[in-house]
mmCIF file of C-alpha atoms in Angstrom:
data_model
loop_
_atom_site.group_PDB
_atom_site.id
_atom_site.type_symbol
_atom_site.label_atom_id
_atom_site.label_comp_id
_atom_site.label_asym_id
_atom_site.label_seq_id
_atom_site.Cartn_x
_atom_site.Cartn_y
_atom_site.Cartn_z
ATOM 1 C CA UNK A 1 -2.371 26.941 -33.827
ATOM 2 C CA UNK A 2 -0.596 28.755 -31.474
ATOM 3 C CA UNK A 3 3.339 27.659 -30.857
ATOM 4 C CA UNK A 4 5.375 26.837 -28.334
ATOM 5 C CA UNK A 5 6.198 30.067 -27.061
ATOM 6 C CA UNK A 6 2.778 31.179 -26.515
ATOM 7 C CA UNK A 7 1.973 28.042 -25.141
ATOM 8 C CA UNK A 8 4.780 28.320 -22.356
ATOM 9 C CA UNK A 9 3.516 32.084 -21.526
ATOM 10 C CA UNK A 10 -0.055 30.831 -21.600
ATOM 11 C CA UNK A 11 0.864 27.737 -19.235
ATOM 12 C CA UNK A 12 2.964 30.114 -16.731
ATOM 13 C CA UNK A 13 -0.138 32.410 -16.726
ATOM 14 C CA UNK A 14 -2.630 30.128 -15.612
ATOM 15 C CA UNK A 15 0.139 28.344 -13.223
ATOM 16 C CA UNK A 16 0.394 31.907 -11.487
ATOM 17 C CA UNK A 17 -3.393 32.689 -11.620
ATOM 18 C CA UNK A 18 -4.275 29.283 -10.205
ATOM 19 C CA UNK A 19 -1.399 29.263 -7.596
ATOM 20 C CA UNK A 20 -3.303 32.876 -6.352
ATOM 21 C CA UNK A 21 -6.517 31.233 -6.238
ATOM 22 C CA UNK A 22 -5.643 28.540 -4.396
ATOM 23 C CA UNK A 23 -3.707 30.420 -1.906
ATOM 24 C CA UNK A 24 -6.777 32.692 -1.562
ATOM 25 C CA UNK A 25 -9.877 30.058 -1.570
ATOM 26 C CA UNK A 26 -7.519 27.059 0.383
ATOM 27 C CA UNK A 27 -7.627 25.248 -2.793
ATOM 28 C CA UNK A 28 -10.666 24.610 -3.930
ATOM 29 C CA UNK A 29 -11.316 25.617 -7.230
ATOM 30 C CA UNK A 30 -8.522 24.413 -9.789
ATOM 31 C CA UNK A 31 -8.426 26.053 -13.616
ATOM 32 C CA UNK A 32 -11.488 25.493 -15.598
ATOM 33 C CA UNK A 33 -12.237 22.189 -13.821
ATOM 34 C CA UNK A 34 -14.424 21.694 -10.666
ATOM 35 C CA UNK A 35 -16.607 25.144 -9.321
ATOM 36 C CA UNK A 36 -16.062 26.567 -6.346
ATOM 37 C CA UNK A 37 -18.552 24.962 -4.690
ATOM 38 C CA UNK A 38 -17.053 21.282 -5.329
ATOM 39 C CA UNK A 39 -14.635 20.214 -1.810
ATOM 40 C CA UNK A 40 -12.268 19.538 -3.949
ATOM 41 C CA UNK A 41 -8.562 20.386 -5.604
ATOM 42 C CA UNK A 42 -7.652 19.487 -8.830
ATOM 43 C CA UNK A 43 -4.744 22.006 -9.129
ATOM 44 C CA UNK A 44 -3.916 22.761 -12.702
ATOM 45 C CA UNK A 45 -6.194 21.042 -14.824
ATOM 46 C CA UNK A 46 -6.928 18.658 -12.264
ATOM 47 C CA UNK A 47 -4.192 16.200 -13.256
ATOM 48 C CA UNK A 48 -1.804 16.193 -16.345
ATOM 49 C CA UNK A 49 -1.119 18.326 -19.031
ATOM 50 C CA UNK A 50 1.962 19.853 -20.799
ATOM 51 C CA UNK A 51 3.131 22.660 -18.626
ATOM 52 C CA UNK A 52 5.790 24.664 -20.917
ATOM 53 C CA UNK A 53 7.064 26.007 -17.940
ATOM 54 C CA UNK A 54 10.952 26.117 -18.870
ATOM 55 C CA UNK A 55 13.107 28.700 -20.991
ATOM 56 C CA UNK A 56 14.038 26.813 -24.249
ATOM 57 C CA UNK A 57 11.307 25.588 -26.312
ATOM 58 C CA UNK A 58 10.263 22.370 -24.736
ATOM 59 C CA UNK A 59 7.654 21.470 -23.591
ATOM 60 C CA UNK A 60 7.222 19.413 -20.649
ATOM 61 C CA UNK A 61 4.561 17.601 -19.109
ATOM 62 C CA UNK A 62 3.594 17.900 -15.093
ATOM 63 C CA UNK A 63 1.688 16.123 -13.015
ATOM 64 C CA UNK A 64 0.085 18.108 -10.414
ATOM 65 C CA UNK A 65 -1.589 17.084 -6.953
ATOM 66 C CA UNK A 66 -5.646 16.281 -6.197
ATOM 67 C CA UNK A 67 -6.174 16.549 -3.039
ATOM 68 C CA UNK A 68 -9.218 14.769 -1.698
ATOM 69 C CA UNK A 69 -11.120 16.372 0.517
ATOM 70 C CA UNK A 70 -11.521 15.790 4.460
ATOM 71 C CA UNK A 71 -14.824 17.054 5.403
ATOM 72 C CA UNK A 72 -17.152 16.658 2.142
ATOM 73 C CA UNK A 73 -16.939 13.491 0.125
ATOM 74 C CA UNK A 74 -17.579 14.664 -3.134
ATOM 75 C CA UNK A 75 -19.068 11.487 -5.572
ATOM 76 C CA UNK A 76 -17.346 11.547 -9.355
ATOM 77 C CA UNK A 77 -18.929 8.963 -11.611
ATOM 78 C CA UNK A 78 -16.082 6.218 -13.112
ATOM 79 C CA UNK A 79 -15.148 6.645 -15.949
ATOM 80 C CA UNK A 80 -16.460 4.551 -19.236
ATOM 81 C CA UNK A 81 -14.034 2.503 -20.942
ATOM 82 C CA UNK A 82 -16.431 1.490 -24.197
ATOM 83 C CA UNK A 83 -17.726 4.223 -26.547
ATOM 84 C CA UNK A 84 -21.546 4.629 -26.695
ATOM 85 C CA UNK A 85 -21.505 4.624 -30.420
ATOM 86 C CA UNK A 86 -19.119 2.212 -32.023
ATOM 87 C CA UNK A 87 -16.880 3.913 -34.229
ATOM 88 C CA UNK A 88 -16.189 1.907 -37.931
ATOM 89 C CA UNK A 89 -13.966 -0.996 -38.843
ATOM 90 C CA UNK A 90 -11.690 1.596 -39.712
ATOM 91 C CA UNK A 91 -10.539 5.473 -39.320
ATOM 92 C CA UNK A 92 -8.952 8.006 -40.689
ATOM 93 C CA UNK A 93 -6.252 9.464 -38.006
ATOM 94 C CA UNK A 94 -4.497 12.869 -38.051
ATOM 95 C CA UNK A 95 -0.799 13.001 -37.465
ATOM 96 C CA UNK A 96 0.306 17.176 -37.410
ATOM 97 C CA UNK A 97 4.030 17.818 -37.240
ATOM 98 C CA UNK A 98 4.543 19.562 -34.055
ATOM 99 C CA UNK A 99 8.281 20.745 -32.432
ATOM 100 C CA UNK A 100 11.275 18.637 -33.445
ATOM 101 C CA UNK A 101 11.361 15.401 -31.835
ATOM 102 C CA UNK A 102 13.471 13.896 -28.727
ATOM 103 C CA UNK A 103 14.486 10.705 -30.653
ATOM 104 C CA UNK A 104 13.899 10.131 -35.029
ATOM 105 C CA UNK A 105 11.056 8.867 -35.242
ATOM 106 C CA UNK A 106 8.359 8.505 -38.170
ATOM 107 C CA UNK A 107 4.993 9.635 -38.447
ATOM 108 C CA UNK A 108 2.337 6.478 -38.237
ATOM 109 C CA UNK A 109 0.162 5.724 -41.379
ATOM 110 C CA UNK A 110 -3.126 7.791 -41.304
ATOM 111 C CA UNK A 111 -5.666 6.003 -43.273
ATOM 112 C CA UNK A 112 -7.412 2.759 -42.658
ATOM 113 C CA UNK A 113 -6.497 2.397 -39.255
ATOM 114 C CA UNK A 114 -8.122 -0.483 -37.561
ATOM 115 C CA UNK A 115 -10.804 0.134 -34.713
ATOM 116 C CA UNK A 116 -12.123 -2.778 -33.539
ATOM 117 C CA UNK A 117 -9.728 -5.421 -31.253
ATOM 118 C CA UNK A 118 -6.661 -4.944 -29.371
ATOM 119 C CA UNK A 119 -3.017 -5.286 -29.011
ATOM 120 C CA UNK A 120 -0.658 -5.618 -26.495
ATOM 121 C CA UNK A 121 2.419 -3.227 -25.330
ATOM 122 C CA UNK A 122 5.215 -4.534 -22.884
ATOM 123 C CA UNK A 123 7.239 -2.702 -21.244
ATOM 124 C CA UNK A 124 10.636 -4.159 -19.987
ATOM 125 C CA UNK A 125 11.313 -2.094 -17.318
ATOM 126 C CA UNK A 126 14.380 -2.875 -14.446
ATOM 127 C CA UNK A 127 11.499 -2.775 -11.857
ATOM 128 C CA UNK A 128 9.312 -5.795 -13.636
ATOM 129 C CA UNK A 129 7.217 -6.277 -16.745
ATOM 130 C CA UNK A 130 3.984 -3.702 -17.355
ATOM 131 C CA UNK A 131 1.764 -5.016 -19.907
ATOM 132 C CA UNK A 132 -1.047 -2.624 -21.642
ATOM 133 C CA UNK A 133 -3.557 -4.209 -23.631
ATOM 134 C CA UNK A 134 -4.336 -1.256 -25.978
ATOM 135 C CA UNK A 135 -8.074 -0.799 -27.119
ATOM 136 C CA UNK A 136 -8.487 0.061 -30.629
ATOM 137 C CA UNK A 137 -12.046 0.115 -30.565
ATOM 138 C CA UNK A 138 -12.063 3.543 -27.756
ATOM 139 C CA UNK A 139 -8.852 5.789 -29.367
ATOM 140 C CA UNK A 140 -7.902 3.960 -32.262
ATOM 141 C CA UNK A 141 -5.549 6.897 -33.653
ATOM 142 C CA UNK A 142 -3.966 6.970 -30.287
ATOM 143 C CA UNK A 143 -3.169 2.823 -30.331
ATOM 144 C CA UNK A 144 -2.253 3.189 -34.401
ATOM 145 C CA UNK A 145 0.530 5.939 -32.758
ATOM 146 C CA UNK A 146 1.588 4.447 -29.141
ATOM 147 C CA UNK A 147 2.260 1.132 -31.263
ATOM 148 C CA UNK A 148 4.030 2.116 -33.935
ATOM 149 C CA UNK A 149 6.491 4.102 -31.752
ATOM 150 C CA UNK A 150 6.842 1.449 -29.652
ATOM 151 C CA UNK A 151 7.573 -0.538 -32.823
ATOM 152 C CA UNK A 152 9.874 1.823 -33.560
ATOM 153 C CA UNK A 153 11.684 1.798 -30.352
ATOM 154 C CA UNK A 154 10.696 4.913 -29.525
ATOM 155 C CA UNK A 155 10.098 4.214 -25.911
ATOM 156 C CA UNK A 156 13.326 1.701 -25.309
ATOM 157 C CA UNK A 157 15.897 2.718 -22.839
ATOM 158 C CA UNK A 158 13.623 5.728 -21.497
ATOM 159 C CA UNK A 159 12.911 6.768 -18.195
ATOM 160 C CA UNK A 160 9.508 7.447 -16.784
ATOM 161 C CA UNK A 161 10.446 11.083 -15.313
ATOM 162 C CA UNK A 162 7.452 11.423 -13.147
ATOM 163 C CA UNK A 163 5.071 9.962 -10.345
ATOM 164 C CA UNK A 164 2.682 11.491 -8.812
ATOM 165 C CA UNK A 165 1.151 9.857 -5.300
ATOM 166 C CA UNK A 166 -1.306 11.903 -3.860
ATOM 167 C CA UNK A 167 -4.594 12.810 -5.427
ATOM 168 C CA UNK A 168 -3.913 11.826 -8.538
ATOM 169 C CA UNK A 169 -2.031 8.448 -8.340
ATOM 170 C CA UNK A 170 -0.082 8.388 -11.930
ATOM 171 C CA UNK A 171 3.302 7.049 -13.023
ATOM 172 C CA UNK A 172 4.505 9.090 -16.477
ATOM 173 C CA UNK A 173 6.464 8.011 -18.948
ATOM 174 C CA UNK A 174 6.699 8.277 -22.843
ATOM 175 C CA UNK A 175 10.019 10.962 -22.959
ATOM 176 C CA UNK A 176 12.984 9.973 -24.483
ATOM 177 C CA UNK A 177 14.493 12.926 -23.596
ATOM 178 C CA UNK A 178 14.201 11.663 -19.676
ATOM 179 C CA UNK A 179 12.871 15.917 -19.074
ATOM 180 C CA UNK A 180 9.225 15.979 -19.027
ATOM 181 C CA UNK A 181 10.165 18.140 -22.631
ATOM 182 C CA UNK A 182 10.320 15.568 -25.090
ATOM 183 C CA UNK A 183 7.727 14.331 -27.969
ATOM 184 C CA UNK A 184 7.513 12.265 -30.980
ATOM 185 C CA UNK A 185 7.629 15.608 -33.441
ATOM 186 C CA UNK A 186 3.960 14.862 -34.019
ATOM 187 C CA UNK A 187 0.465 15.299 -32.696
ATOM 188 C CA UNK A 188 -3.017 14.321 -33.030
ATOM 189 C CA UNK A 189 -6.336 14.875 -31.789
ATOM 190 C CA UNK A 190 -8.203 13.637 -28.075
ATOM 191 C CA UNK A 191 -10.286 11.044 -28.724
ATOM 192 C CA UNK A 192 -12.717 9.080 -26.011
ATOM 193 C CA UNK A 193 -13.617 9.666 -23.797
ATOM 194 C CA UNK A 194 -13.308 13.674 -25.044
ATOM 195 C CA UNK A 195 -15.296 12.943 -28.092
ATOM 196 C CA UNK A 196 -18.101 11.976 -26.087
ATOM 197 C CA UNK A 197 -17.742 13.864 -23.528
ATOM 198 C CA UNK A 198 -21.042 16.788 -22.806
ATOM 199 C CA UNK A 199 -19.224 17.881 -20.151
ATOM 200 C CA UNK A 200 -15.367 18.222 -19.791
ATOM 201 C CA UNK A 201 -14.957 20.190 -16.795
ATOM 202 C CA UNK A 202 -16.304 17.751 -14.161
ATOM 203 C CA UNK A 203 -14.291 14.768 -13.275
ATOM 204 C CA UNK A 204 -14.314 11.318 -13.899
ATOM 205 C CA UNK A 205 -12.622 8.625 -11.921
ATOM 206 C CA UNK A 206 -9.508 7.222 -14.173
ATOM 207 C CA UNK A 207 -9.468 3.921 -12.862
ATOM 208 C CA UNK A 208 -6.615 1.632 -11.482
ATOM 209 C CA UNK A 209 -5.086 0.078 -13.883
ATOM 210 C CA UNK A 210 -6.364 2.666 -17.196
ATOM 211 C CA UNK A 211 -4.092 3.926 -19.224
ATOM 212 C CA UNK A 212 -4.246 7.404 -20.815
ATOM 213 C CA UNK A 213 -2.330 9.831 -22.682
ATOM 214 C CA UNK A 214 -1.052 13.373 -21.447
ATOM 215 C CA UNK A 215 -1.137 16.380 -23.577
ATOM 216 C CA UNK A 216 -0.738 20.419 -23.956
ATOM 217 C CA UNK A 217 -4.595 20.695 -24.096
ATOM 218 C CA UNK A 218 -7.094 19.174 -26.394
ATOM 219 C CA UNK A 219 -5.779 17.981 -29.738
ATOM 220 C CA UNK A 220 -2.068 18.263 -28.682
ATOM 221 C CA UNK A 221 -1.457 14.488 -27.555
ATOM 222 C CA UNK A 222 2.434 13.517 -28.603
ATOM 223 C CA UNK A 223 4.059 10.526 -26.815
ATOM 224 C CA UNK A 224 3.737 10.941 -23.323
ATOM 225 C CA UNK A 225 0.902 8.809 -20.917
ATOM 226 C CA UNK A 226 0.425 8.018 -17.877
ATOM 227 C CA UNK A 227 -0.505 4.877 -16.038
ATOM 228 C CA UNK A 228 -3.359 4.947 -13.337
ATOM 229 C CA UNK A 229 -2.257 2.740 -9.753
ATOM 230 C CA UNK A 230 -4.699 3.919 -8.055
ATOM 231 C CA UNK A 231 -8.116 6.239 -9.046
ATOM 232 C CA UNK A 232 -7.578 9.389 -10.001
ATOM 233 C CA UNK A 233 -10.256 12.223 -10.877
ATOM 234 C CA UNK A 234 -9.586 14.063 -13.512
ATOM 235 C CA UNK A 235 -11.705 16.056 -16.154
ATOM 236 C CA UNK A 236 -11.843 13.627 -18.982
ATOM 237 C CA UNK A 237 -9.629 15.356 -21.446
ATOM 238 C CA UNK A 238 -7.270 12.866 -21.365
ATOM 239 C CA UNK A 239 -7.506 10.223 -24.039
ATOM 240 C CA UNK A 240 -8.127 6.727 -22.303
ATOM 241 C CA UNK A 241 -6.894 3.477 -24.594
ATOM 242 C CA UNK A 242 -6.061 0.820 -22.845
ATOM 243 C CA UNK A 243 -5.657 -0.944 -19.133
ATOM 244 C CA UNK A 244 -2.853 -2.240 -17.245
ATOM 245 C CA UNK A 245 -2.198 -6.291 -16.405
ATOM 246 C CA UNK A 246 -2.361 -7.640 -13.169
ATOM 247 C CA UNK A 247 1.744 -8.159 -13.178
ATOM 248 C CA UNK A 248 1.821 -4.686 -14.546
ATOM 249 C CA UNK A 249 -0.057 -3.402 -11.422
ATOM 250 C CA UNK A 250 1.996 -5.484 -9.592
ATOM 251 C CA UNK A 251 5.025 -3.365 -10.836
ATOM 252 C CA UNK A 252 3.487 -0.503 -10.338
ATOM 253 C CA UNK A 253 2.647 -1.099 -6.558
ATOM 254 C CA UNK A 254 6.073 -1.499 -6.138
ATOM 255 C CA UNK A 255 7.294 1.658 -7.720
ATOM 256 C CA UNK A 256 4.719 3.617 -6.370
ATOM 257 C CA UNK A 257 5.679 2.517 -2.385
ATOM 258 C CA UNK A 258 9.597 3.568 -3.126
ATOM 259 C CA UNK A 259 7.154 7.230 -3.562
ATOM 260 C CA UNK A 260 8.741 10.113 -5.483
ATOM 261 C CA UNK A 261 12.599 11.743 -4.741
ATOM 262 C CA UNK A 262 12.899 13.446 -1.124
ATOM 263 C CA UNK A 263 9.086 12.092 -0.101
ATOM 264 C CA UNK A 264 7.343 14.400 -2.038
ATOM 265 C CA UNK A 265 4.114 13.627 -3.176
ATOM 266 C CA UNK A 266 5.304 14.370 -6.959
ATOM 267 C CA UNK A 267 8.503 14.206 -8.832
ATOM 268 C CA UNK A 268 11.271 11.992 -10.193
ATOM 269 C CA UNK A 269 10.364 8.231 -9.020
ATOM 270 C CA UNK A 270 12.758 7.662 -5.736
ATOM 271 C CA UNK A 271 14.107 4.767 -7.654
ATOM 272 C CA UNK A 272 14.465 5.006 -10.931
ATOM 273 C CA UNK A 273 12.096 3.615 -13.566
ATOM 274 C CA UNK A 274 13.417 2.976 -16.792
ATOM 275 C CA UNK A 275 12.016 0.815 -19.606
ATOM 276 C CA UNK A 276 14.444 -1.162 -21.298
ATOM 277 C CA UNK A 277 12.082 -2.881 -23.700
ATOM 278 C CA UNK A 278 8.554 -1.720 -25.200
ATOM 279 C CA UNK A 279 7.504 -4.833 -27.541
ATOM 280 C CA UNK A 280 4.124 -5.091 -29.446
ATOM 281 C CA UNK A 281 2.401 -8.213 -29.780
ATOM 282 C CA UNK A 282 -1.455 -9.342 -31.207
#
């Protein structure tokens, strides 16, 4: 497993390399996701991922641009939200200690984890209500952790530190630390539709109103996740669990018209987002 540091210089690497690239083929081939021949940028790992871009040894997550393109409509299929195969009643999840946490927080229980059903999450935030009904029976390990540290009130009085509104239409949140840096002290596996997946370099359209989880590559997923407003193609190597409520979407509308600080097209929400409240119910 490599650690943070390497990580970071890894990250910065392929930042630079891609940043070259694009400069030098006007975008249109982003790291390891769509070939050259595809109209279309997906800078960075077409979407999400933990970029450990800073000095310290954080990590932090960024959400980088899509641009669609103008001249070639390119067709990605949308993506699944029900496993081919049904996974068990129940599985056995795999919770790694990873970096020291941005708030105390235990590790969820591994074994016997329920697959099959749902739950729901609420975030309280001072911009309305988001409900996520979670969806045990895709990414169970990834509900079994997003509800017990929401149980734990991991995610109360935290901001969501990023938006994203071009491309890739994505509002981020999951940090205590309010950075981009911050994690549970934990991670575990990608699940669907990764699992599945024969091809993870080609995207798939993340619906409006999914819900999926960022991470530092495969098998690194922590705390953070994003919420989809609008479609957004990315590869899918981003564990999808669960889809937003129509007063949730609602919300998001709203947040996503106030845009991102200064009118970029990513960054710190224009007005701020911050959940008050996450509360778990059947």
């Amino acid at each position: 497993m490599t650690n943070n540091k390497e990580r970071r210089e890894q990250a910065l690497s392929s930042l630079e390399k891609e940043i070259r690239s694009r400069d030098r083929r006007e975008k249109t081939k982003p790291l390891t996701v769509v070939a050259a021949s595809l109209a279309v940028i997906l800078v960075v790992v077409g979407g999400i991922w933990y970029a450990a871009t800073r000095t310290t040894d954080d990590e932090s997550i960024t959400a980088e641009e899509s641009t669609a393109p103008t001249t070639t409509e390119v067709d990605y299929q949308p993506l699944a939200t029900s496993r081919t195969t049904p996974l068990a009643e129940t599985v056995t999840c795999t919770y790694d200690s990873a970096g020291e946490a941005s708030r105390e927080v235990s590790i969820p229980t591994s074994e016997n984890v329920p697959a099959t059903g749902t739950t729901t999450v609420t975030l309280k935030t001072n911009r309305g209500d988001i409900g996520m009904e979670l969806d045990r029976s895709v990414s169970p390990c990834t509900v079994n952790a997003v509800e017990h540290l929401a149980t734990e009130k991991f995610y109360d009085d935290t901001v969501c530190h990023r938006i994203t509104t071009s491309g890739i239409h994505v509002l981020q949140c999951g940090d205590p630390s309010g950075t981009g840096a911050g994690g549970p002290g934990f991670q575990f596996p990608n699940e669907f539709p990764t699992d599945e997946a024969s091809d993870t370099s080609t995207p798939v359209i993340y619906g409006r109103g999914t819900i999926a989880m960022a991470n530092a590559g495969r098998d690194t997923n922590g705390s953070q996740f994003f919420l989809n407003y609008q479609d957004s193609p990315l590869p899918p190597m981003y564990s999808y669990f669960g889809q937003i409520d129509e007063t949730g979407l609602a919300t998001l509308d709203a947040i996503a018209e106030a845009g991102a600080e200064g009118g970029a097209s990513d960054g710190a929400p224009a007005e701020e987002v911050r959940i008050e409240t996450a509360t778990v119910s059947s």
